[in-house]
mmCIF file of C-alpha atoms in Angstrom:
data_model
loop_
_atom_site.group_PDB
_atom_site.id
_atom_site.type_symbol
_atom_site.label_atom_id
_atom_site.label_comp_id
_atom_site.label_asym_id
_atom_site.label_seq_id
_atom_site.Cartn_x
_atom_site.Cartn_y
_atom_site.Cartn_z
ATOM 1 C CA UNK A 757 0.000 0.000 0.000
ATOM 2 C CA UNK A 758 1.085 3.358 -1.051
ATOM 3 C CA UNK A 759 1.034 6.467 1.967
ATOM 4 C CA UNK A 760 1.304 10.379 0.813
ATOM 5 C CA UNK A 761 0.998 13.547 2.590
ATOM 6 C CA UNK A 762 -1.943 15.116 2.923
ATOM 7 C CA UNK A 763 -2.270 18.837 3.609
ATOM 8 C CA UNK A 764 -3.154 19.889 7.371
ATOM 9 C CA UNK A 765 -4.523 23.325 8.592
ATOM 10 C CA UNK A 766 -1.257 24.211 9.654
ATOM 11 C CA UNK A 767 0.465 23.650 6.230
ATOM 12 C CA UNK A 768 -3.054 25.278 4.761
ATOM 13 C CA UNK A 769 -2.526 28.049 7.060
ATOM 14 C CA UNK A 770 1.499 28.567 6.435
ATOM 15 C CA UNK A 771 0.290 28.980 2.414
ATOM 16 C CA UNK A 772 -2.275 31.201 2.676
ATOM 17 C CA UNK A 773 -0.185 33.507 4.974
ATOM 18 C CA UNK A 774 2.704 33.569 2.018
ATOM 19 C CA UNK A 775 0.233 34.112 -0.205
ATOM 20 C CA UNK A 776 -1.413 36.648 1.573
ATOM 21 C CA UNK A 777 2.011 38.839 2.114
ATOM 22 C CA UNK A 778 3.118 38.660 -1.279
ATOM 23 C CA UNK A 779 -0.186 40.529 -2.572
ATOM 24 C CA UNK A 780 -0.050 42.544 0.298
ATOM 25 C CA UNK A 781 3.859 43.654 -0.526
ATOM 26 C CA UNK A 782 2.294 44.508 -4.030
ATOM 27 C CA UNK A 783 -0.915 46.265 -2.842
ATOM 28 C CA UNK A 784 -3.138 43.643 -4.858
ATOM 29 C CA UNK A 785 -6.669 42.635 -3.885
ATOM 30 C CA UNK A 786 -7.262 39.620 -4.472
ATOM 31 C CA UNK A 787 -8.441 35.856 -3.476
ATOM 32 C CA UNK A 788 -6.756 32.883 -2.559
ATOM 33 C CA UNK A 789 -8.226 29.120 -2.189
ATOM 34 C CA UNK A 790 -6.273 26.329 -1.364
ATOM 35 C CA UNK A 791 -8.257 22.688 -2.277
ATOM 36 C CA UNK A 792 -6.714 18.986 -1.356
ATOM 37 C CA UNK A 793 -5.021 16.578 -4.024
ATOM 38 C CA UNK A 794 -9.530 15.909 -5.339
ATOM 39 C CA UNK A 795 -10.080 19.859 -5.859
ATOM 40 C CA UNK A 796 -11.887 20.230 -2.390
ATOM 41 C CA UNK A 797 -11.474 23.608 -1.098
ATOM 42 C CA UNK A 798 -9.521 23.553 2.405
ATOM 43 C CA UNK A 799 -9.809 27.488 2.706
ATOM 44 C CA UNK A 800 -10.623 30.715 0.956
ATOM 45 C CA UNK A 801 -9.609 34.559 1.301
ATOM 46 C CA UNK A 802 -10.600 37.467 -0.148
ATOM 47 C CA UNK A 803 -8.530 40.003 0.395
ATOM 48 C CA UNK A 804 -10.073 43.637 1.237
ATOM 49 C CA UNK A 805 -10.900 45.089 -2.099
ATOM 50 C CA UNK A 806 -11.286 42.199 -3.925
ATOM 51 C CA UNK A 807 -13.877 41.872 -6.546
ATOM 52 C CA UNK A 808 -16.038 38.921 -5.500
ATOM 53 C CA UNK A 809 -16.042 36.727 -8.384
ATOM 54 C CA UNK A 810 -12.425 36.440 -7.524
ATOM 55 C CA UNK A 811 -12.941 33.767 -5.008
ATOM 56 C CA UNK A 812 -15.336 31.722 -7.350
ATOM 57 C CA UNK A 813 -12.461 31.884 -10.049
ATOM 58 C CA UNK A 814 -9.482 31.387 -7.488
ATOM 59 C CA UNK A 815 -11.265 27.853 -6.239
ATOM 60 C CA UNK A 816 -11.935 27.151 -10.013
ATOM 61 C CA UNK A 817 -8.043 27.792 -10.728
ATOM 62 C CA UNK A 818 -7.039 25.330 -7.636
ATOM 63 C CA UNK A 819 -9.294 22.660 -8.563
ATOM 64 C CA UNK A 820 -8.074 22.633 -12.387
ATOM 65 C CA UNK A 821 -4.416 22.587 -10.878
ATOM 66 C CA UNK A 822 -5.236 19.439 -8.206
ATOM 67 C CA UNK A 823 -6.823 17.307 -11.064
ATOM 68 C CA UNK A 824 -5.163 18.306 -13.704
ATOM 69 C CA UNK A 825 -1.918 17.879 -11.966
ATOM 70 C CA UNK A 826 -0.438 20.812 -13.315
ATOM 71 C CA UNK A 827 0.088 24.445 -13.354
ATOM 72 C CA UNK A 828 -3.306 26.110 -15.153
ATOM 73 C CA UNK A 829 -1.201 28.310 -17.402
ATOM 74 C CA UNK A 830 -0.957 25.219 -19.194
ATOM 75 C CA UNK A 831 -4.886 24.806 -20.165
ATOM 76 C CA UNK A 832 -4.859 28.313 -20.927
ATOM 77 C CA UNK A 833 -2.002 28.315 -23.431
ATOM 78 C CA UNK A 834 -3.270 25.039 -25.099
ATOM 79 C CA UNK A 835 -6.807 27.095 -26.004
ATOM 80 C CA UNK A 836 -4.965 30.232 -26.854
ATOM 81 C CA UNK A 837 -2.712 28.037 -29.158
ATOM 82 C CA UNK A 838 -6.168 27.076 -30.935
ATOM 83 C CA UNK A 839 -7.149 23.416 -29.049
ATOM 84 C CA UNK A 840 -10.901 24.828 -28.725
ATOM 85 C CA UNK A 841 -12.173 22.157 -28.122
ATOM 86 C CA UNK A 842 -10.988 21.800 -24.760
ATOM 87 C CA UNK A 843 -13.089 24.133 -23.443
ATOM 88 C CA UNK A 844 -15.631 21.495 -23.202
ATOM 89 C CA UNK A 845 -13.945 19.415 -20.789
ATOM 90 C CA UNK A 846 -16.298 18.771 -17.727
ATOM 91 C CA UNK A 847 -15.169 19.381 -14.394
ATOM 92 C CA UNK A 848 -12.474 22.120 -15.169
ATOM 93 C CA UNK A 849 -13.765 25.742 -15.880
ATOM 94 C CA UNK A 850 -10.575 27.620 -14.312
ATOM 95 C CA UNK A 851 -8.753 27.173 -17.479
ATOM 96 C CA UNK A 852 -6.601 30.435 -16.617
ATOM 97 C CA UNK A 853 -3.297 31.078 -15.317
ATOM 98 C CA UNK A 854 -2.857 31.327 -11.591
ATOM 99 C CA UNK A 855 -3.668 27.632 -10.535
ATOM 100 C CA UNK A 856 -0.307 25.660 -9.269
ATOM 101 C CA UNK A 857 -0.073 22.176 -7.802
ATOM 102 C CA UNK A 858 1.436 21.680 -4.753
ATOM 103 C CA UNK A 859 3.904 18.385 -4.963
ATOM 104 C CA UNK A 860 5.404 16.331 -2.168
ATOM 105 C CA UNK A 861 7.505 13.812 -3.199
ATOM 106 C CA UNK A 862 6.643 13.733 -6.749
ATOM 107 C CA UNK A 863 2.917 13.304 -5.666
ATOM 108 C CA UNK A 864 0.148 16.092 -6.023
ATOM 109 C CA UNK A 865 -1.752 16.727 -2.450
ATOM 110 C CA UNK A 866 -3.566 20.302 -3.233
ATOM 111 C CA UNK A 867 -3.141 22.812 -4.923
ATOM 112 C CA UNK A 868 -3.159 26.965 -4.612
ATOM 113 C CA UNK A 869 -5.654 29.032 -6.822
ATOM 114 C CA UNK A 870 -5.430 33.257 -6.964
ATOM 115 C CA UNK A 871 -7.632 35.660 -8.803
ATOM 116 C CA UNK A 872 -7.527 39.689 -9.308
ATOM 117 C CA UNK A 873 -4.638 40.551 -10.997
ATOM 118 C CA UNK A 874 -2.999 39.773 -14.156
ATOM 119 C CA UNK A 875 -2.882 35.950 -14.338
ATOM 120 C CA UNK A 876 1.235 35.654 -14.273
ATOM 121 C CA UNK A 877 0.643 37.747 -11.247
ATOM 122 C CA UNK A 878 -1.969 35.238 -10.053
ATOM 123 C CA UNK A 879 0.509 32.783 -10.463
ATOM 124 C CA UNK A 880 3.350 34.832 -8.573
ATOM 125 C CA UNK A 881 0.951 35.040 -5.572
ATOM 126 C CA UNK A 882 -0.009 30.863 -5.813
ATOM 127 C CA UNK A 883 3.699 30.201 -5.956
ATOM 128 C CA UNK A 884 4.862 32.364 -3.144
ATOM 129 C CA UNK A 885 2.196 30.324 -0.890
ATOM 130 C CA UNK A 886 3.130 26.381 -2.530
ATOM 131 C CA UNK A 887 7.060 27.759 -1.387
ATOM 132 C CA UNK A 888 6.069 28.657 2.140
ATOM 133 C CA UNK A 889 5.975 24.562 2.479
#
């Protein structure tokens, strides 16, 4: 039987908090979700004077980086490269860079989803917080 790590509130906690200072340190508003290794959300922030659908988008972005197993900028730059069609795969509608897998030992166990500024900045923010572990 195979064992992996799982994410805890303290690790969940630890991510959001990097997260949270490097939009801070840049004065953006914006959301943050963290979701386990099946895209369930573990926790969600929007930052004062973020735009609301933010946090929809930021849990979208987490959940296409946990299943998907990789960073969202990927999905995005196979539609923008003219793969259409994958806009109609079910399940995944955050399909925008700013979603990044968190990885333990090779193995995905969450993943960090941000929304509000421009999406390599999204993905600035989601790294900052998967490097606080």
């Amino acid at each position: 039987m195979q064992t992996k790590a799982v994410l805890t509130q303290t690790e969940v906690a630890r991510i959001l908090a990097a997260a949270r200072a490097e939009a801070q340190a840049n004065q953006w508003a914006v959301s943050i979700a963290v979701v386990d290794d099946g895209g369930h959300p573990l926790a969600l922030e929007r930052l004062d004077g973020g735009v609301p659908l933010t946090a929809y988008i930021a849990v979208e972005k987490a959940r296409g980086a946990a299943l998907g197993r990789r960073e969202t900028k990927a999905y995005e730059e196979t539609i923008n490269g003219g793969r259409t069609a994958f806009l109609s795969v079910p399940v995944l509608s955050g399909m925008l860079e700013g979603g990044v897998p968190i990885l333990v030992d090779g193995q995905v166990i969450g993943a960090v989803g941000v929304s509000g500024v421009r999406a390599e900045l999204d993905a600035q923010i989601a790294k900052a917080g998967v490097a606080a572990l």
